[in-house]
Amino acid sequence: PNGLIFVSGPTGSGKTTTLYAALLAINSPERKLFTVEDPIEYRLKGVNQVQVNPKIGLTFASALRSLLRQDPDIMMVGEVRDPETAQIAVQAALT
């Protein structure tokens, strides 16, 4: 199965808490879970978390491209800030 889920809301509304709870609920040793975040708010056991760093060229888009090469089962993108990131996220959901 594949797909895409968006969680949106104002600052402080619980978006990150909701996403982390969902990741923890579906986390298992058989699944490869990845996140791309800015910043990483909590460390999650069994989840490969990447923090973006535009100063060194690690953007949401470049991190997503890199993670796709690792054949993830589930990816969480902390923010979709530009069309390139949106396009890569949609392509990832379709593969």
PDB file of C-alpha atoms in Angstrom:
ATOM      1  CA  PRO A   1       0.000   0.000   0.000  1.00  0.00           C
ATOM      2  CA  ASN A   2       1.014   3.561  -0.550  1.00  0.00           C
ATOM      3  CA  GLY A   3      -0.370   6.984   0.122  1.00  0.00           C
ATOM      4  CA  LEU A   4       0.113  10.408   1.584  1.00  0.00           C
ATOM      5  CA  ILE A   5      -1.275  11.939   4.770  1.00  0.00           C
ATOM      6  CA  PHE A   6      -1.043  15.659   5.571  1.00  0.00           C
ATOM      7  CA  VAL A   7      -1.327  16.956   9.125  1.00  0.00           C
ATOM      8  CA  SER A   8      -1.780  20.705   9.346  1.00  0.00           C
ATOM      9  CA  GLY A   9      -2.600  23.268  11.989  1.00  0.00           C
ATOM     10  CA  PRO A  10      -1.299  26.348  13.755  1.00  0.00           C
ATOM     11  CA  THR A  11       1.819  26.416  15.904  1.00  0.00           C
ATOM     12  CA  GLY A  12       1.289  24.575  19.169  1.00  0.00           C
ATOM     13  CA  SER A  13      -1.733  22.607  17.973  1.00  0.00           C
ATOM     14  CA  GLY A  14      -0.111  19.171  18.369  1.00  0.00           C
ATOM     15  CA  LYS A  15       0.941  18.315  14.811  1.00  0.00           C
ATOM     16  CA  THR A  16       4.300  16.878  15.834  1.00  0.00           C
ATOM     17  CA  THR A  17       2.832  15.030  18.809  1.00  0.00           C
ATOM     18  CA  THR A  18       0.186  13.493  16.540  1.00  0.00           C
ATOM     19  CA  LEU A  19       2.745  12.436  13.932  1.00  0.00           C
ATOM     20  CA  TYR A  20       5.121  10.973  16.509  1.00  0.00           C
ATOM     21  CA  ALA A  21       2.277   9.023  18.134  1.00  0.00           C
ATOM     22  CA  ALA A  22       1.314   7.609  14.733  1.00  0.00           C
ATOM     23  CA  LEU A  23       4.920   6.642  13.975  1.00  0.00           C
ATOM     24  CA  LEU A  24       5.313   4.913  17.326  1.00  0.00           C
ATOM     25  CA  ALA A  25       2.048   3.033  16.816  1.00  0.00           C
ATOM     26  CA  ILE A  26       3.184   1.569  13.477  1.00  0.00           C
ATOM     27  CA  ASN A  27       6.869   1.175  14.299  1.00  0.00           C
ATOM     28  CA  SER A  28       8.250  -2.362  14.170  1.00  0.00           C
ATOM     29  CA  PRO A  29      11.617  -3.977  13.440  1.00  0.00           C
ATOM     30  CA  GLU A  30      10.296  -5.105  10.043  1.00  0.00           C
ATOM     31  CA  ARG A  31       9.597  -1.536   8.871  1.00  0.00           C
ATOM     32  CA  LYS A  32      12.063   1.113   7.795  1.00  0.00           C
ATOM     33  CA  LEU A  33      10.793   4.424   9.165  1.00  0.00           C
ATOM     34  CA  PHE A  34      12.434   7.743   8.346  1.00  0.00           C
ATOM     35  CA  THR A  35      11.716  11.347   9.236  1.00  0.00           C
ATOM     36  CA  VAL A  36      12.984  14.623   7.806  1.00  0.00           C
ATOM     37  CA  GLU A  37      12.540  17.398  10.348  1.00  0.00           C
ATOM     38  CA  ASP A  38      13.560  20.907  11.361  1.00  0.00           C
ATOM     39  CA  PRO A  39      14.200  20.558  14.223  1.00  0.00           C
ATOM     40  CA  ILE A  40      13.966  17.008  15.527  1.00  0.00           C
ATOM     41  CA  GLU A  41      11.770  17.572  18.568  1.00  0.00           C
ATOM     42  CA  TYR A  42      11.967  14.097  20.145  1.00  0.00           C
ATOM     43  CA  ARG A  43      14.215  11.118  19.461  1.00  0.00           C
ATOM     44  CA  LEU A  44      12.186   8.043  18.537  1.00  0.00           C
ATOM     45  CA  LYS A  45      13.674   4.583  19.060  1.00  0.00           C
ATOM     46  CA  GLY A  46      13.748   2.577  15.839  1.00  0.00           C
ATOM     47  CA  VAL A  47      13.105   5.611  13.637  1.00  0.00           C
ATOM     48  CA  ASN A  48      15.853   7.065  11.439  1.00  0.00           C
ATOM     49  CA  GLN A  49      15.557  10.822  11.910  1.00  0.00           C
ATOM     50  CA  VAL A  50      17.303  13.440   9.778  1.00  0.00           C
ATOM     51  CA  GLN A  51      17.459  17.123  10.650  1.00  0.00           C
ATOM     52  CA  VAL A  52      17.697  19.495   7.711  1.00  0.00           C
ATOM     53  CA  ASN A  53      20.603  21.932   7.589  1.00  0.00           C
ATOM     54  CA  PRO A  54      20.379  24.354   4.647  1.00  0.00           C
ATOM     55  CA  LYS A  55      23.805  25.824   5.526  1.00  0.00           C
ATOM     56  CA  ILE A  56      25.414  22.601   4.285  1.00  0.00           C
ATOM     57  CA  GLY A  57      22.895  21.971   1.506  1.00  0.00           C
ATOM     58  CA  LEU A  58      20.729  19.489   3.395  1.00  0.00           C
ATOM     59  CA  THR A  59      17.231  20.714   2.594  1.00  0.00           C
ATOM     60  CA  PHE A  60      13.929  18.890   2.939  1.00  0.00           C
ATOM     61  CA  ALA A  61      14.090  18.087  -0.788  1.00  0.00           C
ATOM     62  CA  SER A  62      17.684  16.818  -0.797  1.00  0.00           C
ATOM     63  CA  ALA A  63      17.104  14.748   2.350  1.00  0.00           C
ATOM     64  CA  LEU A  64      13.999  13.164   0.810  1.00  0.00           C
ATOM     65  CA  ARG A  65      15.896  12.300  -2.372  1.00  0.00           C
ATOM     66  CA  SER A  66      18.606  10.655  -0.300  1.00  0.00           C
ATOM     67  CA  LEU A  67      16.156   8.724   1.875  1.00  0.00           C
ATOM     68  CA  LEU A  68      14.299   7.367  -1.149  1.00  0.00           C
ATOM     69  CA  ARG A  69      17.481   5.503  -2.129  1.00  0.00           C
ATOM     70  CA  GLN A  70      17.228   3.592   1.162  1.00  0.00           C
ATOM     71  CA  ASP A  71      13.862   2.050   0.206  1.00  0.00           C
ATOM     72  CA  PRO A  72      11.839   3.390   3.146  1.00  0.00           C
ATOM     73  CA  ASP A  73       8.549   1.834   4.171  1.00  0.00           C
ATOM     74  CA  ILE A  74       7.301   5.007   5.856  1.00  0.00           C
ATOM     75  CA  MET A  75       8.560   8.586   5.708  1.00  0.00           C
ATOM     76  CA  MET A  76       7.480  11.601   7.710  1.00  0.00           C
ATOM     77  CA  VAL A  77       8.272  15.014   6.264  1.00  0.00           C
ATOM     78  CA  GLY A  78       8.115  17.654   8.978  1.00  0.00           C
ATOM     79  CA  GLU A  79       7.340  20.523   6.630  1.00  0.00           C
ATOM     80  CA  VAL A  80       6.643  21.016   2.950  1.00  0.00           C
ATOM     81  CA  ARG A  81       8.079  24.470   2.323  1.00  0.00           C
ATOM     82  CA  ASP A  82       8.527  24.495  -1.434  1.00  0.00           C
ATOM     83  CA  PRO A  83       7.225  22.932  -4.664  1.00  0.00           C
ATOM     84  CA  GLU A  84      10.268  20.672  -5.042  1.00  0.00           C
ATOM     85  CA  THR A  85       9.708  19.067  -1.642  1.00  0.00           C
ATOM     86  CA  ALA A  86       6.004  18.657  -2.394  1.00  0.00           C
ATOM     87  CA  GLN A  87       6.769  16.985  -5.723  1.00  0.00           C
ATOM     88  CA  ILE A  88       9.262  14.556  -4.185  1.00  0.00           C
ATOM     89  CA  ALA A  89       6.858  13.711  -1.339  1.00  0.00           C
ATOM     90  CA  VAL A  90       4.059  12.941  -3.798  1.00  0.00           C
ATOM     91  CA  GLN A  91       6.382  10.827  -5.967  1.00  0.00           C
ATOM     92  CA  ALA A  92       7.514   8.938  -2.866  1.00  0.00           C
ATOM     93  CA  ALA A  93       3.907   8.253  -1.901  1.00  0.00           C
ATOM     94  CA  LEU A  94       3.211   6.814  -5.339  1.00  0.00           C
ATOM     95  CA  THR A  95       6.159   4.391  -5.345  1.00  0.00           C
TER      96      THR A  95
END
